[in-house]
Short mmCIF file of C-alpha atoms in Angstrom, two decimals:
data_model
loop_
_atom_site.label_atom_id
_atom_site.label_comp_id
_atom_site.label_asym_id
_atom_site.label_seq_id
_atom_site.Cartn_x
_atom_site.Cartn_y
_atom_site.Cartn_z
CA GLU Y 1 30.83 103.70 -12.67
CA VAL Y 2 31.49 106.82 -14.64
CA GLN Y 3 32.42 109.84 -12.45
CA LEU Y 4 33.24 113.39 -13.29
CA VAL Y 5 34.27 115.62 -10.57
CA GLU Y 6 34.93 119.34 -11.15
CA SER Y 7 36.98 121.63 -8.97
CA GLY Y 8 38.61 124.97 -9.11
CA GLY Y 9 35.73 127.38 -9.08
CA GLY Y 10 35.52 130.39 -6.69
CA LEU Y 11 35.37 134.10 -6.57
CA VAL Y 12 37.52 136.11 -8.89
CA GLN Y 13 37.77 139.74 -9.82
CA PRO Y 14 37.06 141.10 -13.27
CA GLY Y 15 40.11 140.63 -15.51
CA GLY Y 16 41.39 137.64 -13.30
CA SER Y 17 42.18 134.10 -14.19
CA LEU Y 18 41.05 130.68 -12.86
CA ARG Y 19 41.71 127.23 -13.93
CA LEU Y 20 39.00 124.52 -13.54
CA SER Y 21 39.70 120.82 -13.43
CA CYS Y 22 37.50 117.78 -14.09
CA ALA Y 23 38.72 114.45 -12.75
CA ALA Y 24 37.34 111.55 -14.70
CA SER Y 25 36.97 107.88 -13.84
CA GLY Y 26 35.12 104.77 -14.83
CA PHE Y 27 35.83 104.90 -18.57
CA THR Y 28 38.68 105.11 -21.00
CA PHE Y 29 39.23 108.78 -20.84
CA SER Y 30 41.44 109.27 -23.81
CA SER Y 31 38.93 107.67 -26.09
CA TYR Y 32 36.24 110.31 -25.66
CA ALA Y 33 35.94 114.03 -26.60
CA MET Y 34 34.92 116.15 -23.54
CA SER Y 35 33.27 119.53 -23.16
CA TRP Y 36 32.59 122.29 -20.80
CA VAL Y 37 29.09 123.70 -20.55
CA ARG Y 38 28.10 126.55 -18.29
CA GLN Y 39 24.94 127.80 -16.75
CA ALA Y 40 24.56 131.37 -15.45
CA PRO Y 41 22.44 131.82 -12.42
CA GLY Y 42 18.86 131.23 -13.28
CA LYS Y 43 19.64 130.88 -16.90
CA GLY Y 44 19.92 128.22 -19.53
CA LEU Y 45 22.78 125.86 -20.71
CA GLU Y 46 25.55 127.36 -22.88
CA TRP Y 47 28.26 125.10 -24.57
CA VAL Y 48 31.66 126.69 -24.00
CA SER Y 49 34.38 124.39 -25.26
CA ALA Y 50 35.22 120.88 -26.47
CA ILE Y 51 38.44 118.92 -26.90
CA SER Y 52 39.11 115.73 -28.77
CA GLY Y 53 40.26 112.57 -27.18
CA SER Y 54 43.77 113.02 -28.15
CA GLY Y 55 43.69 116.72 -27.21
CA GLY Y 56 44.77 117.62 -30.70
CA SER Y 57 41.61 119.46 -31.71
CA THR Y 58 39.87 122.16 -29.61
CA TYR Y 59 36.78 124.16 -30.16
CA TYR Y 60 35.40 127.23 -28.44
CA ALA Y 61 32.18 129.30 -28.36
CA ASP Y 62 32.63 132.81 -29.69
CA SER Y 63 31.86 134.17 -26.19
CA VAL Y 64 35.09 132.84 -24.83
CA LYS Y 65 37.35 132.48 -27.82
CA GLY Y 66 40.75 134.04 -27.19
CA ARG Y 67 40.15 134.06 -23.42
CA PHE Y 68 39.59 130.47 -22.37
CA THR Y 69 41.83 127.41 -23.24
CA ILE Y 70 40.68 123.82 -22.91
CA SER Y 71 43.24 121.07 -22.44
CA ARG Y 72 43.51 117.66 -20.98
CA ASP Y 73 46.12 115.28 -19.44
CA ASN Y 74 45.16 111.71 -20.49
CA SER Y 75 47.88 110.32 -18.09
CA LYS Y 76 45.89 111.85 -15.23
CA ASN Y 77 42.43 111.47 -16.58
CA THR Y 78 41.71 115.14 -16.11
CA LEU Y 79 40.31 117.84 -18.13
CA TYR Y 80 41.04 121.62 -17.67
CA LEU Y 81 39.52 124.90 -18.58
CA GLN Y 82 42.04 127.82 -18.20
CA MET Y 83 39.84 131.08 -17.95
CA ASN Y 84 41.68 134.46 -18.31
CA SER Y 85 40.34 137.99 -18.68
CA LEU Y 86 37.19 136.93 -16.84
CA ARG Y 87 34.16 139.22 -17.01
CA ALA Y 88 31.05 139.37 -14.91
CA GLU Y 89 29.02 137.67 -17.63
CA ASP Y 90 31.36 134.53 -17.15
CA THR Y 91 29.62 134.05 -13.70
CA ALA Y 92 28.11 130.56 -13.88
CA VAL Y 93 28.23 126.99 -12.75
CA TYR Y 94 30.64 125.18 -15.14
CA TYR Y 95 30.01 121.52 -15.87
CA CYS Y 96 32.33 119.09 -17.65
CA ALA Y 97 30.46 116.65 -19.82
CA LYS Y 98 31.50 113.36 -21.75
CA ASP Y 99 30.53 112.53 -25.18
CA LYS Y 100 28.24 109.42 -25.34
CA LEU Y 101 30.14 107.75 -28.11
CA PRO Y 102 33.78 107.78 -29.21
CA PRO Y 103 35.03 108.58 -32.68
CA PRO Y 104 34.36 108.04 -35.51
CA VAL Y 105 30.86 108.73 -34.41
CA VAL Y 106 30.03 112.46 -34.42
CA ALA Y 107 26.79 114.28 -33.40
CA THR Y 108 26.87 112.48 -30.13
CA PRO Y 109 25.20 113.91 -26.94
CA PHE Y 110 26.51 114.14 -23.38
CA ASP Y 111 25.83 111.04 -21.45
CA TYR Y 112 27.60 111.94 -18.18
CA TRP Y 113 28.01 115.40 -16.41
CA GLY Y 114 29.84 116.47 -13.44
CA GLN Y 115 28.16 118.09 -10.49
CA GLY Y 116 29.42 121.58 -11.54
CA THR Y 117 31.62 124.12 -10.04
CA LEU Y 118 30.55 127.81 -9.43
CA VAL Y 119 32.68 130.62 -10.84
CA THR Y 120 31.75 134.15 -9.63
CA VAL Y 121 33.34 137.11 -11.33
CA SER Y 122 32.89 140.21 -9.13
CA SER Y 123 34.82 142.93 -7.53
CA ILE Q 1 21.99 127.25 -35.35
CA GLN Q 2 19.35 128.61 -33.08
CA LEU Q 3 16.94 126.56 -31.13
CA THR Q 4 13.62 127.92 -29.91
CA GLN Q 5 11.57 125.92 -27.33
CA SER Q 6 7.98 126.35 -26.63
CA PRO Q 7 6.34 126.91 -24.26
CA SER Q 8 8.98 128.56 -21.98
CA SER Q 9 6.94 127.30 -18.93
CA LEU Q 10 4.11 124.94 -18.60
CA SER Q 11 1.81 124.01 -15.68
CA ALA Q 12 0.47 120.44 -15.64
CA SER Q 13 -0.90 117.85 -13.34
CA VAL Q 14 0.24 114.25 -12.45
CA GLY Q 15 -1.05 112.01 -15.05
CA ASP Q 16 -1.32 114.65 -17.85
CA ARG Q 17 0.24 114.15 -21.28
CA VAL Q 18 2.60 116.94 -22.05
CA THR Q 19 4.34 118.00 -25.19
CA ILE Q 20 7.34 120.38 -25.63
CA THR Q 21 8.33 121.72 -28.91
CA CYS Q 22 11.94 122.67 -30.23
CA ARG Q 23 12.29 124.48 -33.48
CA ALA Q 24 15.79 124.86 -35.23
CA SER Q 25 16.55 127.75 -37.38
CA GLN Q 26 17.90 125.51 -40.05
CA GLY Q 27 17.57 121.83 -40.90
CA ILE Q 28 19.51 119.45 -38.51
CA SER Q 29 18.23 116.17 -39.75
CA SER Q 30 17.66 114.06 -36.64
CA TYR Q 31 20.62 115.43 -34.70
CA LEU Q 32 18.71 116.59 -31.61
CA ALA Q 33 18.88 115.53 -27.96
CA TRP Q 34 16.69 116.27 -24.99
CA TYR Q 35 17.85 116.78 -21.35
CA GLN Q 36 16.10 117.05 -17.97
CA GLN Q 37 17.47 119.17 -15.29
CA LYS Q 38 16.33 119.45 -11.70
CA PRO Q 39 17.27 122.40 -9.43
CA GLY Q 40 20.88 122.24 -8.25
CA LYS Q 41 21.52 119.21 -10.34
CA ALA Q 42 23.39 118.45 -13.67
CA PRO Q 43 21.33 117.87 -16.77
CA LYS Q 44 20.39 114.25 -17.53
CA LEU Q 45 20.18 112.81 -21.04
CA LEU Q 46 16.79 111.64 -21.95
CA ILE Q 47 16.69 111.18 -25.66
CA TYR Q 48 19.13 111.47 -28.60
CA ALA Q 49 18.99 111.18 -32.36
CA ALA Q 50 15.60 112.85 -31.99
CA SER Q 51 13.71 109.64 -30.89
CA THR Q 52 16.18 107.20 -29.27
CA LEU Q 53 15.64 106.71 -25.53
CA GLN Q 54 18.66 106.75 -23.36
CA SER Q 55 19.20 103.68 -21.33
CA GLY Q 56 17.42 103.78 -18.00
CA VAL Q 57 14.96 106.40 -19.01
CA PRO Q 58 11.30 105.55 -18.50
CA SER Q 59 9.30 104.80 -21.59
CA ARG Q 60 6.73 107.50 -20.80
CA PHE Q 61 9.31 109.76 -22.41
CA SER Q 62 9.45 109.88 -26.23
CA GLY Q 63 10.79 112.20 -28.94
CA SER Q 64 9.98 112.71 -32.48
CA GLY Q 65 10.75 114.89 -35.50
CA SER Q 66 13.35 115.69 -38.12
CA GLY Q 67 14.59 118.65 -40.02
CA THR Q 68 13.63 121.68 -38.03
CA ASP Q 69 10.59 120.65 -35.78
CA PHE Q 70 10.96 118.33 -32.90
CA THR Q 71 8.83 117.31 -29.87
CA LEU Q 72 9.42 115.77 -26.48
CA THR Q 73 6.32 114.04 -25.08
CA ILE Q 74 5.67 112.78 -21.56
CA SER Q 75 2.77 110.43 -21.74
CA SER Q 76 1.62 110.39 -18.22
CA LEU Q 77 3.41 112.88 -15.83
CA GLN Q 78 4.82 111.60 -12.63
CA PRO Q 79 5.81 113.79 -9.70
CA GLU Q 80 9.51 113.23 -10.47
CA ASP Q 81 9.05 114.75 -14.00
CA PHE Q 82 8.72 118.35 -12.79
CA ALA Q 83 11.84 119.95 -13.89
CA THR Q 84 13.27 122.05 -16.73
CA TYR Q 85 13.76 120.49 -20.14
CA TYR Q 86 16.35 121.52 -22.74
CA CYS Q 87 16.83 120.48 -26.37
CA GLN Q 88 20.32 120.50 -27.95
CA GLN Q 89 21.32 120.42 -31.57
CA LEU Q 90 24.09 118.03 -32.52
CA ASN Q 91 24.33 118.93 -36.12
CA SER Q 92 27.27 121.38 -35.89
CA TYR Q 93 29.38 119.01 -33.75
CA PRO Q 94 30.97 119.83 -31.53
CA LEU Q 95 29.85 123.44 -31.54
CA TYR Q 96 26.54 122.58 -29.91
CA THR Q 97 23.74 124.82 -28.89
CA PHE Q 98 20.80 124.46 -26.58
CA GLY Q 99 17.38 125.70 -26.48
CA GLN Q 100 16.37 128.19 -23.77
CA GLY Q 101 14.69 125.61 -21.70
CA THR Q 102 11.00 124.73 -20.71
CA LYS Q 103 10.09 124.70 -17.04
CA LEU Q 104 7.49 122.21 -16.13
CA GLU Q 105 5.65 123.07 -13.08
CA ILE Q 106 2.96 121.37 -10.96
CA LYS Q 107 -0.62 122.81 -11.47
#
């Protein structure tokens, strides 16, 4: 059974940093690209960042480029999101999500999501 | 690529047929997915490639469209279908975008 379990959320002051983790199990983690998607309170879904299975390619939304860093440790089956220079508008539930299909397929949706971890940026 | 869903909210009754529309700002072929999200829960994949039903999803859900105009149809609403629905474009993989959501409420 595929499981994605996020951790690391919490309350942080503006300008601060936080690192989120997503522990994966039930599939060959290194074969799949992974993403982070966030949802501000009462708002819609926003794709944040993605990383290839090997970790060699990373992608970011313009809203977080230069502040957030996605990474993965395939030996630990864990995905990370390092968030620096946090702003109030980064307040959201952060979900990790798995691509449905491995490469070479592209344009694949997310078939599994974690339960989410809440990040609150406030003084 | 911008996605615009309509309506933003919808009231319907159990047994009704419901259609939600998603329009893309440019052509995305059939690279579109639909998700269902219930309060406090993660989104759930319903449909991908515009019309392919995800395994385990009831057949009352269907999707259609290509290019810029897409629809999600629920043929006969069940109580568990009241939720918020999002479309997602997959054309600019992996720089995905989502529609703003359609909240389906009980009339």
